[in-house]
XYZ file of N, CA and C in Angstrom:
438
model
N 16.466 88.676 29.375
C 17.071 87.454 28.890
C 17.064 86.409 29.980
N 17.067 85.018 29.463
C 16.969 83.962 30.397
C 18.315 84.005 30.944
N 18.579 83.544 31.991
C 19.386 83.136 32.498
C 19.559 81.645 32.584
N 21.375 81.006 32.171
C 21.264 79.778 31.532
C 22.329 79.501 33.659
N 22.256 78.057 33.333
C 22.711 77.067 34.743
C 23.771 77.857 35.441
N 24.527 78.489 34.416
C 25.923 79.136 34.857
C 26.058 80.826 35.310
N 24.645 81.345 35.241
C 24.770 82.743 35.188
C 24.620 83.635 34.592
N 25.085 82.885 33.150
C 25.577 83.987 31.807
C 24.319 83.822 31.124
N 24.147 84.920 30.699
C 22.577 85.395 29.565
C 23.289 84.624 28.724
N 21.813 84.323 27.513
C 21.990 83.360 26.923
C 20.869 82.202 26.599
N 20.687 81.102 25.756
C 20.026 80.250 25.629
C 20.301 79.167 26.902
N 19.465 78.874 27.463
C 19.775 77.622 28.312
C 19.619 76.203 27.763
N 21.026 75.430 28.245
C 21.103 74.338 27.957
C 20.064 72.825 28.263
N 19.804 72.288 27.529
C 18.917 70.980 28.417
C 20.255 70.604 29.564
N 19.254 69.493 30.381
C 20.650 69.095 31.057
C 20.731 67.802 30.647
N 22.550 67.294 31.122
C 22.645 66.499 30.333
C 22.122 64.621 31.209
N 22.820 63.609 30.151
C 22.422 62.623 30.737
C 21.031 62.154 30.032
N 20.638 60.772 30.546
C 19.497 59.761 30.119
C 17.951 60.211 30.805
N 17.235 60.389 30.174
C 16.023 60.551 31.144
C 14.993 59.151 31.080
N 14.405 59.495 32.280
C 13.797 57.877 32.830
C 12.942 57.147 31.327
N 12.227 57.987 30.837
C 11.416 57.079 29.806
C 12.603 56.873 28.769
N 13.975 56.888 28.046
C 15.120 56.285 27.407
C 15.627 55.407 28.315
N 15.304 55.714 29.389
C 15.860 54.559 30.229
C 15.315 52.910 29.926
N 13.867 53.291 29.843
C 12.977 52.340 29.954
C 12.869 51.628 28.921
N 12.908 52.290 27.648
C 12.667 52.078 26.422
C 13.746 51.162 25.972
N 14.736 51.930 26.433
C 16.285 50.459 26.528
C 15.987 49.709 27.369
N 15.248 49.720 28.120
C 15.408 48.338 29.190
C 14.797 47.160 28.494
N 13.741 47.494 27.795
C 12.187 46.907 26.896
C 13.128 46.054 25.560
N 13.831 47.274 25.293
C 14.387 46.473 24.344
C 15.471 45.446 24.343
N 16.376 45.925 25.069
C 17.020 44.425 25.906
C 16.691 43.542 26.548
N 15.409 43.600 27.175
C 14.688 42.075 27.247
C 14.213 41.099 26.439
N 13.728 42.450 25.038
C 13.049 41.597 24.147
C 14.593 41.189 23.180
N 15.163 41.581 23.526
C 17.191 41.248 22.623
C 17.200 39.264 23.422
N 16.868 39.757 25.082
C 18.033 38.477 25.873
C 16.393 37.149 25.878
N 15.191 37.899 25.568
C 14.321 36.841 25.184
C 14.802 36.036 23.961
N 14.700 36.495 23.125
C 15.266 36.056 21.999
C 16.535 35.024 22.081
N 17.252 35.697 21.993
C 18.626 34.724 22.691
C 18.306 33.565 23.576
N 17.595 33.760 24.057
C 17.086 32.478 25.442
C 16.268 31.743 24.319
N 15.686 32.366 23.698
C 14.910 31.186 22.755
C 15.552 30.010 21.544
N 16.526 31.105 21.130
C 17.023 30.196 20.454
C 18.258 29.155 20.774
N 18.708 29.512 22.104
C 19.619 28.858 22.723
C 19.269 27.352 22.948
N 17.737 27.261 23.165
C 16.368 26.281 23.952
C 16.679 25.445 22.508
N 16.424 26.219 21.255
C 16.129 25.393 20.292
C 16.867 24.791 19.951
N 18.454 25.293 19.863
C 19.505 24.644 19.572
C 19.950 23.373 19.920
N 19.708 23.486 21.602
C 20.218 22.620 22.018
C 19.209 21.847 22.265
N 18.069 21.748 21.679
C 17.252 20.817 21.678
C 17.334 20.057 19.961
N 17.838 20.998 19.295
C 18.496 20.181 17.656
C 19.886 19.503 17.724
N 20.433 19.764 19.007
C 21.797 19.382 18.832
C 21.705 17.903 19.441
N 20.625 17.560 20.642
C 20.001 16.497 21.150
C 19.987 15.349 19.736
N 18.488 16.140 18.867
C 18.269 15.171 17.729
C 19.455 14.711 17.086
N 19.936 15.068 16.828
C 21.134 15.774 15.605
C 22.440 14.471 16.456
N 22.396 14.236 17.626
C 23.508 13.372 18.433
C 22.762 11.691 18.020
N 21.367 11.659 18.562
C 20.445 10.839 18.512
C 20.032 10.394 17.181
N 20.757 10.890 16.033
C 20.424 10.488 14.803
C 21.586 10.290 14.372
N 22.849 10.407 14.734
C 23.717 9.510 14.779
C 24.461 8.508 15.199
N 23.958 8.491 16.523
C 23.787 7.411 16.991
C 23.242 6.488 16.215
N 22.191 6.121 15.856
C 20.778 5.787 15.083
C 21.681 5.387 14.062
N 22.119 6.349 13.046
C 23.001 5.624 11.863
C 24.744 4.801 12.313
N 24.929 5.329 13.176
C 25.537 4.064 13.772
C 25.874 3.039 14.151
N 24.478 2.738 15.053
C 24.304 1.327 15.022
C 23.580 0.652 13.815
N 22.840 1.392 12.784
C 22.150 0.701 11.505
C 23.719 0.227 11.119
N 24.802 1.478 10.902
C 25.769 0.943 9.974
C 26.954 -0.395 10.423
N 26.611 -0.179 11.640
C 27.484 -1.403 12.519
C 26.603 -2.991 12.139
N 25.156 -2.988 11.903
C 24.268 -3.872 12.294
C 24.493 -4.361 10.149
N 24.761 -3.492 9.799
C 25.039 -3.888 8.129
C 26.644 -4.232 7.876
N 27.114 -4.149 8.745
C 28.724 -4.359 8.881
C 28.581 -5.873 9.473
N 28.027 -6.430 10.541
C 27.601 -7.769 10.909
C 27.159 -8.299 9.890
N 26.232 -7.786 9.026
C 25.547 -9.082 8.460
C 26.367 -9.249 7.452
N 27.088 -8.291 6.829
C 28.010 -8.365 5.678
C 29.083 -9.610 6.407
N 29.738 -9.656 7.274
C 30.503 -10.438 7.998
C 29.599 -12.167 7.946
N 28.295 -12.309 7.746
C 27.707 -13.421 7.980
C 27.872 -14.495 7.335
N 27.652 -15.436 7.063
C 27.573 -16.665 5.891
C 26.593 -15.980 5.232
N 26.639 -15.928 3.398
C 25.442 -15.403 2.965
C 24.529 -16.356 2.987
N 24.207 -17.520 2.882
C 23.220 -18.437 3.374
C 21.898 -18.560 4.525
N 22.891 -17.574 5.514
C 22.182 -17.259 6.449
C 21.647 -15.928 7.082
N 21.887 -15.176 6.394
C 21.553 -13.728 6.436
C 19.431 -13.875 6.142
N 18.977 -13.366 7.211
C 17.460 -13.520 7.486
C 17.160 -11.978 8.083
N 16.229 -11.696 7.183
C 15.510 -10.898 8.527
C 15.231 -10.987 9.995
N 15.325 -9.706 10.746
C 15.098 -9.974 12.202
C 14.977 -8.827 12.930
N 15.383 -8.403 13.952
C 15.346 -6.713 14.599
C 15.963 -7.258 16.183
N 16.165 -6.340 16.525
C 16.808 -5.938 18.149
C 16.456 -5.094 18.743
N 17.048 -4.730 20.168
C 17.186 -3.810 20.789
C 18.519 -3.006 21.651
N 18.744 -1.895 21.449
C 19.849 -1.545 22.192
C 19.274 -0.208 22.782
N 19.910 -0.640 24.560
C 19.075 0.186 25.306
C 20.220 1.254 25.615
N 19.421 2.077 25.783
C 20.738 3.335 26.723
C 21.664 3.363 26.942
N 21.116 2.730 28.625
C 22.228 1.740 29.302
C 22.976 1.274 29.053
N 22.883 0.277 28.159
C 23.658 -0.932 27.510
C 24.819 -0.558 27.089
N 24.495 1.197 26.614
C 26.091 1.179 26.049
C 26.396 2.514 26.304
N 27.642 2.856 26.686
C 27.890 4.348 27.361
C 27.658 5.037 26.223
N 27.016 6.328 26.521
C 27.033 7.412 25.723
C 25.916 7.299 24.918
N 25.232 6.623 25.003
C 23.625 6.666 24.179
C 22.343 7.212 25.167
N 22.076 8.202 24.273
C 20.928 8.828 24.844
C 19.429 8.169 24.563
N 19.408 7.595 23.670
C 18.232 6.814 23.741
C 17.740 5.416 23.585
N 17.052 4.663 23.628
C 16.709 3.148 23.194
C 16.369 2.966 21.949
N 16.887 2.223 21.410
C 16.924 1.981 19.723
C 16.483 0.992 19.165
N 15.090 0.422 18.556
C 15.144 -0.355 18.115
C 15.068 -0.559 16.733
N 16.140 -1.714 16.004
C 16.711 -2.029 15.036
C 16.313 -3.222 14.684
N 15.785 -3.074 13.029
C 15.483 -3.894 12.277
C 15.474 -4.050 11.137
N 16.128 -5.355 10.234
C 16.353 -5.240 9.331
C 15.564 -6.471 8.661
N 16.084 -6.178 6.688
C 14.982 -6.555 6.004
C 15.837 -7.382 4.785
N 16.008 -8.214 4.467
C 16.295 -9.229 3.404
C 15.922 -9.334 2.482
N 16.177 -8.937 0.953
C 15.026 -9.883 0.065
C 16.287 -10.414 -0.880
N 15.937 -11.467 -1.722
C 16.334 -12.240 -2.387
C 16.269 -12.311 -3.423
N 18.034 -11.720 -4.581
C 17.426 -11.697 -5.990
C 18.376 -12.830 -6.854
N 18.054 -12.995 -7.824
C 19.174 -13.540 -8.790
C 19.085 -13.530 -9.994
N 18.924 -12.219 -10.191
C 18.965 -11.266 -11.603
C 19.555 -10.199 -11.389
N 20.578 -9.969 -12.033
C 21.703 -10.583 -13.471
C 22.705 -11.278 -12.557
N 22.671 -11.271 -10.633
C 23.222 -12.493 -10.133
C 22.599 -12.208 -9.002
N 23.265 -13.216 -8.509
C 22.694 -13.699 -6.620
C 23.292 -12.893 -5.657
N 22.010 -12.180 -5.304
C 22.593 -11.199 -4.449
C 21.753 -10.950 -3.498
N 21.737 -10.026 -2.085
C 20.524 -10.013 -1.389
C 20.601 -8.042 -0.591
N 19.472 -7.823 -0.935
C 19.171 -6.706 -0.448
C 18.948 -6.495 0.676
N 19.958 -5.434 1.285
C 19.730 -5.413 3.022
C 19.086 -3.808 3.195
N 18.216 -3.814 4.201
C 17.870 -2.566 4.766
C 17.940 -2.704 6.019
N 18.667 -1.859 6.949
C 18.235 -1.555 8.462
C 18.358 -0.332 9.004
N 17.134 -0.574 9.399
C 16.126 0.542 10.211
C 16.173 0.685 11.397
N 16.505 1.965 11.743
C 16.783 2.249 13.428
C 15.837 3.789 13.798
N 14.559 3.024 14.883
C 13.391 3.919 15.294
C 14.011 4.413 16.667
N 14.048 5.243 16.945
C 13.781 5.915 18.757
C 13.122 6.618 18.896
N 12.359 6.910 20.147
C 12.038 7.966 20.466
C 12.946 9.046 20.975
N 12.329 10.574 20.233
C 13.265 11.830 20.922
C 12.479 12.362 22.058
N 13.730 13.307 22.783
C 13.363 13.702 24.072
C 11.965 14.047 23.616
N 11.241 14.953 22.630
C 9.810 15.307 22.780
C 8.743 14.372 22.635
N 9.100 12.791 22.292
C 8.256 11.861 21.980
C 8.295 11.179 20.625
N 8.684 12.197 20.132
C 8.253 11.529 19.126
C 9.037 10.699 18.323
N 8.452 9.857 17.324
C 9.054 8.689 16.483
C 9.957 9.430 15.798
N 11.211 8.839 15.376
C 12.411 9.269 14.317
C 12.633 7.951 14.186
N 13.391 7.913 12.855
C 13.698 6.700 12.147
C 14.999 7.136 11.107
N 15.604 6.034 11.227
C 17.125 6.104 9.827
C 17.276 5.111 9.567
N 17.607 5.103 7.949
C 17.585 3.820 7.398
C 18.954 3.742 6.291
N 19.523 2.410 6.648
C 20.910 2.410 5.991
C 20.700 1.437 4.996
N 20.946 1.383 3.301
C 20.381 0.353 2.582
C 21.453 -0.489 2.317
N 22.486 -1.322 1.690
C 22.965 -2.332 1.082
C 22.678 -3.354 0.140
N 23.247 -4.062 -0.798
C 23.161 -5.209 -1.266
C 24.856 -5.966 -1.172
N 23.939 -7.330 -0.582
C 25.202 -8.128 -0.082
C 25.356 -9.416 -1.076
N 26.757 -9.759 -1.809
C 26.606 -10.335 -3.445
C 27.124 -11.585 -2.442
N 27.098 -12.591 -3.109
C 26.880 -14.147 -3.016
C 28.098 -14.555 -4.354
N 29.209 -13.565 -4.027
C 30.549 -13.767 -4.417
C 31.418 -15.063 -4.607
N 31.114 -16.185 -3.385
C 31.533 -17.098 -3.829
C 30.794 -18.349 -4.847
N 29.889 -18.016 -5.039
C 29.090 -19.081 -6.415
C 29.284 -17.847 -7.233
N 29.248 -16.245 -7.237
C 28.716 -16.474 -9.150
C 29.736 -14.475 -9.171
N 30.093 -14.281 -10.046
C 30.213 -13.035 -9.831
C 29.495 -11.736 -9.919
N 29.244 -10.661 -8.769
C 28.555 -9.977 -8.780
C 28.457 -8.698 -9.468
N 27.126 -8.678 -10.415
C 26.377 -7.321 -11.201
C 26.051 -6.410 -11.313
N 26.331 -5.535 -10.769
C 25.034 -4.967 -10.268
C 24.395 -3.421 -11.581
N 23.494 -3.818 -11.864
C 23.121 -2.819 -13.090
C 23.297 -1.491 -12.148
C-alpha cells in the first residue's frame, strides 16, 4: 500500500492550494476583466464631455431665443455670433451661433425663429443643436397659430 503525507496506508491526498497554471489563468482573466473596465471608463467620459458640450450648445441657442423674444418685433433679422470658451467660465468649447427669421402672415403675423449652435468636439468633429420658435407680432393682430 501507498503510503499517504502522514504515514498512514491509504489513498494519498493531492496537496493542497493553487497551482501555477490556475494561477495564470486567473491572472489572464483579470486583465482581460480590468481591460475592459479601462475601456469603458475612456468611453464614458468621453460621452459625458459631449453630453456637457451639448448642453451648453442648447443653452446658449435657448438664451439667444430668449433675446430675440425680448426684441422689438420689427427688428428681429437674421444673423449669427460667436462665444468663445474663454469668454465665459465653464465652457468647454467655442460656439458658433446662428439664427434664422422668416416671415409669415397667415392666419397672422408672426415670425419663425431657428437658432443653431455648431462646435467642435474634443474628437473634431462637427455637432450641432437647434432650438426652433415662433415669435407673434401681438401688438397689431392676435396670434394663431394652427
Amino acid at each position: 500500500m501507498a503510503a499517504c503525507r502522514h504515514g498512514r496506508p491509504g489513498r494519498a491526498r493531492p496537496a493542497a492550494g493553487f497551482g501555477l497554471l490556475e494561477v495564470l489563468i486567473t491572472m489572464v482573466i483579470l486583465a482581460g476583466g480590468l481591460l475592459a473596465i479601462g475601456g469603458m471608463y475612456v468611453k464614458i467620459m468621453r460621452e459625458s464631455g459631449v453630453s456637457r458640450q451639448r448642453i451648453e450648445a442648447l443653452t446658449l441657442a435657448q438664451t439667444k431665443l430668449e433675446e430675440l423674444r425680448a426684441q422689438a418685433f420689427s427688428t428681429l433679422t437674421s444673423a449669427s455670433d460667436t462665444v468663445a470658451a474663454s469668454a465665459v467660465a465653464g465652457r468647454s468649447a467655442d460656439y458658433q451661433r446662428s439664427w434664422s427669421i422668416s416671415s409669415f402672415t397667415s392666419p397672422a403675423t408672426y415670425k419663425a425663429v431657428t437658432v443653431t449652435v455648431t462646435w467642435a468636439d474634443s474628437q473634431g468633429q462637427t455637432q450641432s443643436a437647434a432650438v426652433s420658435s415662433r415669435i407673434g407680432n401681438v401688438g397689431s393682430t392676435a396670434l394663431v397659430i394652427p
